[in-house]
Short mmCIF file of N, CA and C in Angstrom, two decimals:
data_model
loop_
_atom_site.label_atom_id
_atom_site.label_comp_id
_atom_site.label_asym_id
_atom_site.label_seq_id
_atom_site.Cartn_x
_atom_site.Cartn_y
_atom_site.Cartn_z
N MET C 1 102.36 137.68 122.84
CA MET C 1 102.74 136.30 122.55
C MET C 1 101.98 135.33 123.43
N PRO C 2 101.38 134.25 122.69
CA PRO C 2 100.58 133.32 123.39
C PRO C 2 101.38 132.47 124.44
N PRO C 3 100.65 132.00 125.45
CA PRO C 3 101.41 131.17 126.40
C PRO C 3 101.93 129.97 125.71
N GLU C 4 103.05 129.43 126.19
CA GLU C 4 103.59 128.22 125.57
C GLU C 4 102.91 126.95 125.98
N ARG C 5 102.35 126.30 124.97
CA ARG C 5 101.80 124.96 125.14
C ARG C 5 102.78 123.88 124.74
N ILE C 6 103.29 123.25 125.84
CA ILE C 6 104.35 122.23 125.53
C ILE C 6 103.65 120.76 125.46
N THR C 7 103.93 120.09 124.52
CA THR C 7 103.37 118.64 124.40
C THR C 7 104.57 117.84 124.02
N LEU C 8 104.61 116.66 124.68
CA LEU C 8 105.53 115.61 124.28
C LEU C 8 104.72 114.65 123.49
N ARG C 9 105.16 114.34 122.22
CA ARG C 9 104.29 113.58 121.46
C ARG C 9 105.09 112.54 120.57
N GLN C 10 104.36 111.74 119.74
CA GLN C 10 104.97 110.85 118.90
C GLN C 10 105.49 111.55 117.62
N TRP C 11 106.46 111.07 117.02
CA TRP C 11 107.09 111.61 115.75
C TRP C 11 106.11 111.49 114.64
N ARG C 12 106.21 112.55 113.69
CA ARG C 12 105.44 112.59 112.50
C ARG C 12 106.36 112.76 111.34
N ASP C 13 105.99 112.36 110.22
CA ASP C 13 106.72 112.59 108.97
C ASP C 13 107.26 114.10 108.75
N ASP C 14 106.32 114.95 109.08
CA ASP C 14 106.73 116.40 108.88
C ASP C 14 107.63 116.90 109.92
N ASP C 15 108.08 116.13 110.82
CA ASP C 15 109.15 116.59 111.74
C ASP C 15 110.53 116.45 111.11
N LEU C 16 110.65 115.80 110.02
CA LEU C 16 111.97 115.43 109.50
C LEU C 16 112.75 116.71 109.16
N ASP C 17 112.09 117.67 108.53
CA ASP C 17 112.83 118.86 108.05
C ASP C 17 113.39 119.58 109.27
N PRO C 18 112.63 119.96 110.26
CA PRO C 18 113.38 120.64 111.39
C PRO C 18 114.34 119.81 112.23
N TYR C 19 113.93 118.31 112.19
CA TYR C 19 114.84 117.58 112.94
C TYR C 19 116.19 117.43 112.22
N ALA C 20 116.20 117.29 110.90
CA ALA C 20 117.45 117.22 110.14
C ALA C 20 118.19 118.51 110.24
N ALA C 21 117.49 119.65 110.23
CA ALA C 21 118.20 120.92 110.44
C ALA C 21 118.87 121.02 111.75
N MET C 22 118.18 120.62 112.81
CA MET C 22 118.71 120.65 114.17
C MET C 22 120.00 119.69 114.21
N ASN C 23 119.90 118.49 113.60
CA ASN C 23 121.04 117.63 113.64
C ASN C 23 122.20 118.08 112.76
N ALA C 24 122.01 119.08 111.89
CA ALA C 24 123.00 119.57 111.09
C ALA C 24 123.63 120.88 111.58
N ASP C 25 123.12 121.33 112.67
CA ASP C 25 123.56 122.58 113.32
C ASP C 25 124.80 122.38 114.17
N PRO C 26 125.98 123.01 113.79
CA PRO C 26 127.19 122.69 114.53
C PRO C 26 127.08 123.18 115.98
N ALA C 27 126.24 124.16 116.42
CA ALA C 27 126.17 124.55 117.83
C ALA C 27 125.43 123.51 118.59
N VAL C 28 124.37 122.97 118.00
CA VAL C 28 123.53 121.98 118.71
C VAL C 28 124.34 120.61 118.84
N MET C 29 125.11 120.31 117.84
CA MET C 29 125.82 119.04 117.83
C MET C 29 127.20 119.22 118.37
N GLU C 30 127.56 120.33 119.05
CA GLU C 30 128.93 120.51 119.49
C GLU C 30 129.53 119.50 120.36
N HIS C 31 128.66 118.82 121.12
CA HIS C 31 129.16 117.73 122.02
C HIS C 31 128.85 116.35 121.54
N PHE C 32 128.63 116.20 120.29
CA PHE C 32 128.37 114.93 119.59
C PHE C 32 129.59 114.72 118.69
N PRO C 33 129.79 113.42 118.31
CA PRO C 33 130.94 113.15 117.45
C PRO C 33 130.96 113.86 116.03
N ARG C 34 129.69 114.08 115.59
CA ARG C 34 129.59 114.73 114.17
C ARG C 34 128.16 115.12 113.92
N LEU C 35 128.01 115.92 112.88
CA LEU C 35 126.64 116.25 112.42
C LEU C 35 126.02 115.03 111.72
N LEU C 36 124.78 115.05 111.63
CA LEU C 36 124.02 114.00 111.02
C LEU C 36 123.50 114.51 109.73
N ASP C 37 123.44 113.79 108.62
CA ASP C 37 122.91 114.18 107.40
C ASP C 37 121.49 113.82 107.37
N ARG C 38 120.68 114.17 106.36
CA ARG C 38 119.25 114.03 106.35
C ARG C 38 118.89 112.51 106.39
N ALA C 39 119.61 111.72 105.66
CA ALA C 39 119.30 110.26 105.65
C ALA C 39 119.48 109.71 107.08
N GLU C 40 120.55 110.12 107.84
CA GLU C 40 120.79 109.67 109.20
C GLU C 40 119.61 110.13 110.12
N SER C 41 119.19 111.37 109.85
CA SER C 41 118.12 111.92 110.70
C SER C 41 116.87 111.11 110.48
N ALA C 42 116.60 110.87 109.18
CA ALA C 42 115.41 110.00 108.84
C ALA C 42 115.39 108.74 109.44
N GLU C 43 116.56 108.15 109.51
CA GLU C 43 116.72 106.79 110.19
C GLU C 43 116.47 106.83 111.68
N SER C 44 117.02 107.91 112.33
CA SER C 44 116.85 108.23 113.66
C SER C 44 115.37 108.51 113.90
N LEU C 45 114.64 109.22 113.21
CA LEU C 45 113.32 109.49 113.41
C LEU C 45 112.49 108.19 113.33
N ALA C 46 112.75 107.41 112.35
CA ALA C 46 111.99 106.09 112.27
C ALA C 46 112.21 105.18 113.38
N ARG C 47 113.52 105.16 113.89
CA ARG C 47 113.80 104.36 114.94
C ARG C 47 113.12 104.83 116.30
N GLN C 48 113.03 106.14 116.53
CA GLN C 48 112.44 106.71 117.80
C GLN C 48 110.94 106.40 117.64
N ARG C 49 110.31 106.63 116.51
CA ARG C 49 108.93 106.42 116.35
C ARG C 49 108.62 105.02 116.65
N ALA C 50 109.35 104.01 116.03
CA ALA C 50 109.07 102.56 116.30
C ALA C 50 109.21 102.15 117.74
N LEU C 51 110.21 102.73 118.42
CA LEU C 51 110.34 102.44 119.88
C LEU C 51 109.11 102.92 120.70
N ILE C 52 108.72 104.13 120.34
CA ILE C 52 107.54 104.61 121.16
C ILE C 52 106.26 103.73 120.81
N THR C 53 106.10 103.42 119.55
CA THR C 53 105.01 102.51 119.20
C THR C 53 105.10 101.22 119.90
N GLU C 54 106.25 100.63 119.98
CA GLU C 54 106.43 99.35 120.58
C GLU C 54 106.24 99.33 122.11
N ARG C 55 106.85 100.41 122.83
CA ARG C 55 106.81 100.50 124.28
C ARG C 55 105.82 101.37 124.93
N GLY C 56 105.32 102.42 124.14
CA GLY C 56 104.54 103.44 124.57
C GLY C 56 105.19 104.72 125.26
N TRP C 57 106.53 104.61 125.16
CA TRP C 57 107.37 105.63 125.74
C TRP C 57 108.68 105.66 125.05
N GLY C 58 109.42 106.82 125.10
CA GLY C 58 110.70 106.86 124.39
C GLY C 58 111.22 108.29 124.46
N LEU C 59 111.93 108.61 123.32
CA LEU C 59 112.27 110.05 123.16
C LEU C 59 111.20 110.79 122.31
N TRP C 60 110.35 111.51 123.04
CA TRP C 60 109.23 112.20 122.36
C TRP C 60 109.64 113.56 121.77
N VAL C 61 108.98 113.97 120.71
CA VAL C 61 109.06 115.28 120.12
C VAL C 61 108.62 116.29 121.20
N ILE C 62 109.43 117.37 121.35
CA ILE C 62 108.88 118.53 122.16
C ILE C 62 108.09 119.49 121.13
N ASP C 63 106.88 119.61 121.26
CA ASP C 63 106.00 120.45 120.41
C ASP C 63 105.61 121.69 121.19
N VAL C 64 105.92 122.89 120.74
CA VAL C 64 105.50 124.08 121.50
C VAL C 64 104.54 124.88 120.64
N ASN C 65 103.31 125.01 120.96
CA ASN C 65 102.36 125.71 120.14
C ASN C 65 102.46 125.27 118.63
N GLY C 66 102.59 123.95 118.51
CA GLY C 66 102.54 123.34 117.17
C GLY C 66 103.88 123.29 116.35
N ALA C 67 104.95 123.85 117.07
CA ALA C 67 106.27 123.81 116.38
C ALA C 67 107.18 122.76 116.96
N PHE C 68 107.91 122.19 116.02
CA PHE C 68 108.84 121.17 116.41
C PHE C 68 110.13 121.92 117.14
N VAL C 69 110.35 121.64 118.45
CA VAL C 69 111.40 122.32 119.16
C VAL C 69 112.57 121.46 119.31
N GLY C 70 112.32 120.11 119.31
CA GLY C 70 113.47 119.14 119.61
C GLY C 70 112.91 117.89 120.17
N PHE C 71 113.59 117.20 121.12
CA PHE C 71 113.10 115.97 121.71
C PHE C 71 113.52 115.89 123.15
N THR C 72 112.82 115.01 123.92
CA THR C 72 113.28 114.74 125.27
C THR C 72 112.48 113.50 125.57
N GLY C 73 112.96 112.75 126.58
CA GLY C 73 112.29 111.54 127.04
C GLY C 73 113.24 110.55 127.52
N LEU C 74 112.80 109.22 127.53
CA LEU C 74 113.49 108.15 128.15
C LEU C 74 113.89 107.11 127.07
N ALA C 75 115.15 106.56 127.24
CA ALA C 75 115.74 105.62 126.32
C ALA C 75 116.49 104.62 127.09
N VAL C 76 116.75 103.51 126.49
CA VAL C 76 117.63 102.42 126.91
C VAL C 76 118.85 102.61 126.02
N PRO C 77 120.06 102.89 126.68
CA PRO C 77 121.31 103.05 125.87
C PRO C 77 121.56 101.87 125.05
N ARG C 78 122.17 102.16 123.87
CA ARG C 78 122.55 101.07 122.96
C ARG C 78 123.93 100.67 122.98
N PHE C 79 124.68 100.80 124.13
CA PHE C 79 125.97 100.39 124.28
C PHE C 79 126.18 99.83 125.65
N ALA C 80 127.32 99.17 125.86
CA ALA C 80 127.63 98.58 127.15
C ALA C 80 128.43 99.50 128.05
N ALA C 81 128.07 99.56 129.36
CA ALA C 81 128.78 100.32 130.36
C ALA C 81 128.45 99.61 131.77
N PRO C 82 129.32 99.99 132.66
CA PRO C 82 129.26 99.23 134.01
C PRO C 82 127.98 99.60 134.76
N PHE C 83 127.29 100.69 134.38
CA PHE C 83 126.16 101.08 135.25
C PHE C 83 124.90 100.63 134.53
N MET C 84 124.89 99.72 133.58
CA MET C 84 123.74 99.12 132.92
C MET C 84 123.37 97.76 133.51
N PRO C 85 122.14 97.39 133.26
CA PRO C 85 121.08 97.99 132.47
C PRO C 85 120.46 99.28 133.18
N CYS C 86 120.00 100.13 132.41
CA CYS C 86 119.41 101.41 132.86
C CYS C 86 118.40 101.99 131.91
N VAL C 87 117.69 102.98 132.37
CA VAL C 87 117.05 103.87 131.51
C VAL C 87 117.67 105.28 131.69
N GLU C 88 117.78 105.92 130.56
CA GLU C 88 118.36 107.27 130.66
C GLU C 88 117.36 108.33 130.17
N ILE C 89 117.57 109.56 130.55
CA ILE C 89 116.77 110.65 130.04
C ILE C 89 117.75 111.40 129.15
N GLY C 90 117.22 111.93 127.96
CA GLY C 90 117.96 112.66 127.00
C GLY C 90 117.21 113.79 126.46
N TRP C 91 117.84 114.74 125.80
CA TRP C 91 117.19 115.96 125.16
C TRP C 91 118.12 116.48 124.14
N ARG C 92 117.50 117.24 123.23
CA ARG C 92 118.13 118.00 122.21
C ARG C 92 117.23 119.02 121.75
N LEU C 93 117.49 120.27 121.68
CA LEU C 93 116.66 121.29 121.30
C LEU C 93 117.26 122.09 120.20
N ARG C 94 116.36 122.67 119.28
CA ARG C 94 116.83 123.61 118.23
C ARG C 94 117.41 124.81 118.95
N ARG C 95 118.42 125.34 118.33
CA ARG C 95 119.11 126.49 119.00
C ARG C 95 118.21 127.59 119.28
N GLU C 96 117.29 127.96 118.35
CA GLU C 96 116.45 129.20 118.53
C GLU C 96 115.50 129.04 119.80
N TYR C 97 115.48 127.84 120.39
CA TYR C 97 114.57 127.60 121.55
C TYR C 97 115.47 127.46 122.86
N TRP C 98 116.75 127.65 122.73
CA TRP C 98 117.51 127.54 123.98
C TRP C 98 117.21 128.79 124.98
N GLY C 99 117.40 128.57 126.20
CA GLY C 99 117.29 129.62 127.18
C GLY C 99 115.85 130.12 127.54
N ARG C 100 114.86 129.33 127.24
CA ARG C 100 113.52 129.66 127.58
C ARG C 100 112.85 128.75 128.59
N GLY C 101 113.72 127.85 129.14
CA GLY C 101 113.08 126.90 130.09
C GLY C 101 112.37 125.77 129.50
N LEU C 102 112.36 125.62 128.21
CA LEU C 102 111.57 124.54 127.64
C LEU C 102 112.20 123.18 127.89
N ALA C 103 113.51 123.09 127.79
CA ALA C 103 114.20 121.86 128.11
C ALA C 103 113.91 121.33 129.56
N LEU C 104 113.92 122.27 130.47
CA LEU C 104 113.71 121.96 131.85
C LEU C 104 112.30 121.47 132.12
N ALA C 105 111.28 122.17 131.55
CA ALA C 105 109.91 121.81 131.74
C ALA C 105 109.59 120.44 131.07
N ALA C 106 110.09 120.27 129.81
CA ALA C 106 109.78 119.00 129.07
C ALA C 106 110.61 117.91 129.77
N ALA C 107 111.73 118.03 130.19
CA ALA C 107 112.53 116.87 130.80
C ALA C 107 111.95 116.65 132.24
N ALA C 108 111.45 117.59 132.89
CA ALA C 108 110.89 117.31 134.18
C ALA C 108 109.59 116.49 134.04
N ALA C 109 108.88 116.71 132.95
CA ALA C 109 107.57 115.95 132.70
C ALA C 109 107.99 114.53 132.28
N ALA C 110 109.07 114.34 131.53
CA ALA C 110 109.55 113.09 131.13
C ALA C 110 110.01 112.30 132.40
N LEU C 111 110.68 112.97 133.32
CA LEU C 111 111.12 112.27 134.49
C LEU C 111 109.97 111.77 135.31
N ALA C 112 108.92 112.65 135.46
CA ALA C 112 107.75 112.39 136.30
C ALA C 112 107.08 111.13 135.57
N TYR C 113 107.07 111.09 134.25
CA TYR C 113 106.38 109.93 133.61
C TYR C 113 107.19 108.68 134.00
N GLY C 114 108.44 108.76 133.86
CA GLY C 114 109.26 107.57 134.23
C GLY C 114 109.05 107.07 135.58
N PHE C 115 109.03 107.99 136.56
CA PHE C 115 108.85 107.59 137.93
C PHE C 115 107.43 107.19 138.26
N GLU C 116 106.46 107.95 137.80
CA GLU C 116 105.06 107.88 138.23
C GLU C 116 104.23 106.83 137.42
N ARG C 117 104.53 106.80 136.17
CA ARG C 117 103.82 105.99 135.27
C ARG C 117 104.52 104.60 134.93
N LEU C 118 105.78 104.67 134.80
CA LEU C 118 106.61 103.44 134.52
C LEU C 118 107.20 102.83 135.81
N HIS C 119 107.13 103.57 136.85
CA HIS C 119 107.63 103.01 138.20
C HIS C 119 109.11 102.63 138.17
N LEU C 120 109.91 103.32 137.43
CA LEU C 120 111.28 103.21 137.40
C LEU C 120 111.97 103.45 138.70
N PRO C 121 112.88 102.68 139.25
CA PRO C 121 113.50 103.03 140.46
C PRO C 121 114.61 104.03 140.39
N GLU C 122 115.14 104.13 139.19
CA GLU C 122 116.19 105.16 138.90
C GLU C 122 116.25 105.48 137.47
N ILE C 123 116.62 106.78 137.20
CA ILE C 123 116.89 107.24 135.86
C ILE C 123 118.24 107.86 135.76
N VAL C 124 119.03 107.64 134.77
CA VAL C 124 120.40 108.19 134.67
C VAL C 124 120.43 109.15 133.56
N SER C 125 121.52 109.92 133.63
CA SER C 125 121.67 110.89 132.53
C SER C 125 123.25 110.88 132.43
N PHE C 126 123.72 111.10 131.19
CA PHE C 126 125.17 111.25 130.98
C PHE C 126 125.46 112.13 129.73
N THR C 127 126.67 112.64 129.67
CA THR C 127 126.96 113.50 128.60
C THR C 127 128.52 113.58 128.59
N ALA C 128 129.07 114.11 127.53
CA ALA C 128 130.48 114.49 127.43
C ALA C 128 130.78 115.38 128.61
N ALA C 129 131.93 115.18 129.24
CA ALA C 129 132.36 116.09 130.33
C ALA C 129 132.39 117.49 130.02
N SER C 130 132.63 117.91 128.73
CA SER C 130 132.64 119.24 128.34
C SER C 130 131.31 119.94 128.11
N ASN C 131 130.23 119.11 128.21
CA ASN C 131 128.97 119.69 127.89
C ASN C 131 128.26 120.35 129.22
N GLN C 132 128.80 121.60 129.45
CA GLN C 132 128.27 122.27 130.61
C GLN C 132 126.72 122.58 130.58
N ARG C 133 126.28 122.84 129.38
CA ARG C 133 124.82 123.25 129.29
C ARG C 133 123.97 122.02 129.80
N SER C 134 124.25 120.76 129.30
CA SER C 134 123.44 119.65 129.73
C SER C 134 123.71 119.27 131.20
N ARG C 135 124.96 119.63 131.68
CA ARG C 135 125.23 119.14 133.10
C ARG C 135 124.47 120.19 133.98
N ARG C 136 124.35 121.51 133.55
CA ARG C 136 123.53 122.39 134.43
C ARG C 136 122.10 121.96 134.44
N LEU C 137 121.55 121.42 133.32
CA LEU C 137 120.08 121.05 133.22
C LEU C 137 120.03 119.82 134.23
N MET C 138 120.93 118.86 134.17
CA MET C 138 120.87 117.71 135.09
C MET C 138 120.87 118.16 136.60
N ASP C 139 121.63 119.12 136.92
CA ASP C 139 121.68 119.63 138.24
C ASP C 139 120.26 120.24 138.56
N ARG C 140 119.72 121.08 137.63
CA ARG C 140 118.48 121.71 137.91
C ARG C 140 117.35 120.73 138.07
N LEU C 141 117.48 119.60 137.37
CA LEU C 141 116.51 118.49 137.46
C LEU C 141 116.61 117.65 138.72
N GLY C 142 117.66 117.90 139.56
CA GLY C 142 117.89 117.20 140.78
C GLY C 142 118.66 115.87 140.65
N PHE C 143 119.36 115.78 139.55
CA PHE C 143 120.28 114.66 139.42
C PHE C 143 121.41 114.78 140.33
N ALA C 144 122.01 113.76 140.79
CA ALA C 144 123.26 113.69 141.62
C ALA C 144 124.42 113.09 140.74
N ARG C 145 125.54 113.82 140.75
CA ARG C 145 126.70 113.37 140.01
C ARG C 145 127.27 112.11 140.67
N ASP C 146 127.60 111.12 139.91
CA ASP C 146 128.15 109.84 140.36
C ASP C 146 129.56 109.77 139.72
N GLU C 147 130.50 110.43 140.39
CA GLU C 147 131.84 110.48 139.84
C GLU C 147 132.48 109.14 139.58
N ALA C 148 132.20 108.19 140.54
CA ALA C 148 132.63 106.80 140.37
C ALA C 148 132.11 106.10 139.01
N GLY C 149 131.01 106.58 138.61
CA GLY C 149 130.44 106.09 137.34
C GLY C 149 130.91 106.68 136.12
N ASP C 150 131.70 107.71 136.18
CA ASP C 150 132.21 108.37 134.92
C ASP C 150 132.86 107.35 134.03
N PHE C 151 132.70 107.48 132.73
CA PHE C 151 133.19 106.40 131.83
C PHE C 151 133.70 106.97 130.51
N LEU C 152 134.45 106.20 129.81
CA LEU C 152 134.95 106.40 128.46
C LEU C 152 133.94 105.80 127.51
N HIS C 153 133.28 106.58 126.75
CA HIS C 153 132.20 106.13 125.84
C HIS C 153 132.81 105.13 124.90
N PRO C 154 132.35 103.93 124.83
CA PRO C 154 132.93 102.88 124.00
C PRO C 154 132.65 103.01 122.52
N ASN C 155 131.81 103.89 122.09
CA ASN C 155 131.58 104.10 120.77
C ASN C 155 132.38 105.28 120.15
N LEU C 156 133.22 105.81 120.98
CA LEU C 156 134.04 106.96 120.51
C LEU C 156 135.58 106.55 120.58
N PRO C 157 136.34 106.95 119.54
CA PRO C 157 137.69 106.59 119.55
C PRO C 157 138.55 107.20 120.68
N PRO C 158 139.63 106.62 121.05
CA PRO C 158 140.37 107.03 122.21
C PRO C 158 140.92 108.45 122.10
N GLU C 159 141.05 108.91 120.87
CA GLU C 159 141.55 110.23 120.71
C GLU C 159 140.46 111.31 120.66
N SER C 160 139.18 110.87 120.82
CA SER C 160 138.10 111.90 120.85
C SER C 160 138.09 112.74 122.05
N PRO C 161 138.01 114.01 122.01
CA PRO C 161 137.93 114.89 123.17
C PRO C 161 136.52 114.71 123.82
N LEU C 162 135.57 114.00 123.26
CA LEU C 162 134.25 113.83 123.77
C LEU C 162 134.16 112.47 124.59
N ARG C 163 135.18 111.66 124.47
CA ARG C 163 135.15 110.26 125.02
C ARG C 163 134.82 110.24 126.46
N HIS C 164 135.37 111.18 127.26
CA HIS C 164 135.21 111.14 128.68
C HIS C 164 133.78 111.64 128.94
N HIS C 165 132.91 110.80 129.57
CA HIS C 165 131.51 111.05 129.86
C HIS C 165 131.35 111.08 131.42
N VAL C 166 130.48 111.94 131.86
CA VAL C 166 130.12 112.02 133.15
C VAL C 166 128.76 111.35 133.38
N LEU C 167 128.53 110.80 134.58
CA LEU C 167 127.32 110.08 134.88
C LEU C 167 126.58 110.76 136.03
N TYR C 168 125.30 110.92 135.84
CA TYR C 168 124.38 111.46 136.85
C TYR C 168 123.29 110.52 137.08
N ARG C 169 122.75 110.43 138.36
CA ARG C 169 121.64 109.50 138.68
C ARG C 169 120.58 110.25 139.55
N LYS C 170 119.45 109.73 139.32
CA LYS C 170 118.30 110.24 140.08
C LYS C 170 117.31 109.08 140.43
N SER C 171 117.14 108.88 141.64
CA SER C 171 116.29 107.71 142.16
C SER C 171 114.80 108.22 142.43
N HIS C 172 114.02 107.31 142.32
CA HIS C 172 112.52 107.65 142.48
C HIS C 172 112.32 108.31 143.79
N ALA C 173 113.07 107.89 144.80
CA ALA C 173 112.99 108.36 146.19
C ALA C 173 113.60 109.70 146.37
N ALA C 174 114.37 110.21 145.40
CA ALA C 174 115.12 111.53 145.66
C ALA C 174 114.06 112.63 145.71
N PRO C 175 114.29 113.60 146.44
CA PRO C 175 113.43 114.79 146.60
C PRO C 175 113.37 115.58 145.22
N PRO C 176 112.21 116.10 144.85
CA PRO C 176 112.12 116.91 143.61
C PRO C 176 113.09 118.01 143.69
N PRO C 177 113.44 118.56 142.49
CA PRO C 177 114.42 119.71 142.49
C PRO C 177 113.66 120.89 143.23
N ALA C 178 114.51 121.61 143.90
CA ALA C 178 113.97 122.85 144.71
C ALA C 178 113.70 123.95 143.66
N TRP C 179 114.32 124.04 142.54
CA TRP C 179 114.26 125.16 141.72
C TRP C 179 114.22 124.65 140.22
N PRO C 180 113.33 125.36 139.46
CA PRO C 180 112.25 126.03 139.88
C PRO C 180 111.08 125.25 140.30
N PRO C 181 110.25 125.78 141.18
CA PRO C 181 109.06 125.00 141.61
C PRO C 181 108.13 124.67 140.44
N ALA C 182 107.52 123.58 140.56
CA ALA C 182 106.69 123.10 139.46
C ALA C 182 105.68 124.06 139.07
N ARG C 183 105.08 124.84 140.02
CA ARG C 183 104.06 125.74 139.63
C ARG C 183 104.45 126.90 138.77
N SER C 184 105.85 127.11 138.64
CA SER C 184 106.38 128.21 137.89
C SER C 184 106.73 127.68 136.45
N ARG C 185 106.70 126.45 136.24
CA ARG C 185 107.08 126.01 134.97
C ARG C 185 105.78 125.84 134.12
N PRO C 186 105.95 126.00 132.84
CA PRO C 186 104.69 125.85 131.99
C PRO C 186 104.22 124.39 131.99
N PRO C 187 102.88 124.22 131.95
CA PRO C 187 102.40 122.81 131.91
C PRO C 187 102.83 122.01 130.69
N VAL C 188 103.00 120.78 130.86
CA VAL C 188 103.42 119.88 129.76
C VAL C 188 102.50 118.82 129.67
N GLN C 189 101.95 118.49 128.49
CA GLN C 189 101.08 117.42 128.21
C GLN C 189 101.95 116.31 127.52
N ILE C 190 101.72 115.04 127.96
CA ILE C 190 102.44 113.98 127.29
C ILE C 190 101.44 113.00 126.61
N ILE C 191 101.57 112.86 125.35
CA ILE C 191 100.79 111.94 124.51
C ILE C 191 101.66 110.66 124.31
N PRO C 192 101.56 109.66 125.12
CA PRO C 192 102.57 108.66 125.13
C PRO C 192 102.93 107.99 123.71
N SER C 193 101.80 107.69 122.94
CA SER C 193 102.12 107.03 121.69
C SER C 193 101.13 107.39 120.70
#
């Protein structure tokens, strides 16, 4: 098996099929309000591509050896919460790529870009309280839980079991995560736009 070449890159038209399949996978979307149909995925792809073109950064495609794996990167949330304004890091991977350390390597590169290239003082991450997989990744990336910042997501109805969200923060001055060391992660190339 060839070594994994991870690239964070701009979205392309041919990403739509695997992106739409990922957004229609119940396991991938377990901690989201609903599955997305193809038209919603196409709209999301166009929006992410436009934001990267406009700013030079955003939620990039994770490309591994030429395959669409998912996305990770930086975004400005589109809802109001007490901890805003902020920049968040996010990710979503196709199920067949889970458990290989790809999300960790790609998200660590996106964090480094935010701190070293964009000079952000802080990056936040949040998810539904039930999303243990994402919370473990936040821990591994060196984020600190901010229990006082936990919130009820304003875009979800009161009866939604996903409404309670947990907030994590990482400052530029925070030490890098102790595990895994950067030298043991596969290298990641970022093509900003």
